[in-house]
Amino acid sequence: LQDCLDQTYDGDRHMTHIATNGVNEAAA
């Protein structure tokens, strides 16, 4: 269960990074 929560947290953090820096920059 903790592994699943960690993966979800990492995913949310990644999406926040994209939202903050822009999709083009994140995809580069």
Short mmCIF file of N, CA and C in Angstrom, two decimals:
data_model
loop_
_atom_site.label_atom_id
_atom_site.label_comp_id
_atom_site.label_asym_id
_atom_site.label_seq_id
_atom_site.Cartn_x
_atom_site.Cartn_y
_atom_site.Cartn_z
N LEU A 1 0.84 -1.20 0.00
CA LEU A 1 0.00 0.00 0.00
C LEU A 1 0.87 1.26 0.00
N GLN A 2 1.93 1.26 0.78
CA GLN A 2 2.80 2.44 0.86
C GLN A 2 3.46 2.70 -0.49
N ASP A 3 3.85 1.63 -1.18
CA ASP A 3 4.46 1.80 -2.50
C ASP A 3 3.48 2.48 -3.45
N CYS A 4 2.21 2.09 -3.38
CA CYS A 4 1.19 2.68 -4.24
C CYS A 4 1.03 4.16 -3.91
N LEU A 5 1.00 4.49 -2.63
CA LEU A 5 0.87 5.88 -2.21
C LEU A 5 2.08 6.69 -2.67
N ASP A 6 3.26 6.10 -2.58
CA ASP A 6 4.47 6.79 -3.01
C ASP A 6 4.41 7.07 -4.51
N GLN A 7 3.93 6.10 -5.29
CA GLN A 7 3.82 6.28 -6.74
C GLN A 7 2.83 7.39 -7.06
N THR A 8 1.72 7.44 -6.34
CA THR A 8 0.71 8.47 -6.56
C THR A 8 1.29 9.83 -6.21
N TYR A 9 2.03 9.92 -5.11
CA TYR A 9 2.65 11.18 -4.69
C TYR A 9 3.64 11.65 -5.75
N ASP A 10 4.47 10.73 -6.25
CA ASP A 10 5.44 11.08 -7.28
C ASP A 10 4.73 11.56 -8.54
N GLY A 11 3.63 10.91 -8.90
CA GLY A 11 2.86 11.32 -10.08
C GLY A 11 2.29 12.71 -9.90
N ASP A 12 1.74 12.99 -8.71
CA ASP A 12 1.17 14.31 -8.45
C ASP A 12 2.27 15.37 -8.50
N ARG A 13 3.42 15.04 -7.96
CA ARG A 13 4.52 15.99 -7.95
C ARG A 13 4.98 16.26 -9.39
N HIS A 14 4.99 15.22 -10.22
CA HIS A 14 5.38 15.37 -11.62
C HIS A 14 4.38 16.27 -12.35
N MET A 15 3.09 16.07 -12.11
CA MET A 15 2.07 16.88 -12.76
C MET A 15 2.17 18.33 -12.30
N THR A 16 2.49 18.53 -11.04
CA THR A 16 2.67 19.89 -10.52
C THR A 16 3.85 20.55 -11.21
N HIS A 17 4.91 19.79 -11.44
CA HIS A 17 6.09 20.30 -12.12
C HIS A 17 5.72 20.75 -13.54
N ILE A 18 4.92 19.93 -14.22
CA ILE A 18 4.48 20.28 -15.58
C ILE A 18 3.64 21.55 -15.54
N ALA A 19 2.71 21.62 -14.61
CA ALA A 19 1.82 22.77 -14.51
C ALA A 19 2.61 24.04 -14.19
N THR A 20 3.67 23.89 -13.41
CA THR A 20 4.45 25.05 -12.98
C THR A 20 5.36 25.54 -14.09
N ASN A 21 6.00 24.62 -14.81
CA ASN A 21 7.04 24.99 -15.76
C ASN A 21 6.57 25.00 -17.20
N GLY A 22 5.39 24.48 -17.45
CA GLY A 22 4.88 24.44 -18.82
C GLY A 22 5.09 23.09 -19.45
N VAL A 23 4.11 22.67 -20.25
CA VAL A 23 4.15 21.33 -20.84
C VAL A 23 5.34 21.19 -21.78
N ASN A 24 5.62 22.21 -22.58
CA ASN A 24 6.72 22.12 -23.54
C ASN A 24 8.05 21.94 -22.84
N GLU A 25 8.27 22.66 -21.77
CA GLU A 25 9.53 22.56 -21.04
C GLU A 25 9.66 21.19 -20.39
N ALA A 26 8.55 20.68 -19.85
CA ALA A 26 8.58 19.38 -19.19
C ALA A 26 8.80 18.26 -20.20
N ALA A 27 8.29 18.44 -21.42
CA ALA A 27 8.41 17.40 -22.44
C ALA A 27 9.79 17.42 -23.09
N ALA A 28 10.49 18.51 -22.96
CA ALA A 28 11.80 18.65 -23.61
C ALA A 28 12.81 17.69 -22.98
#
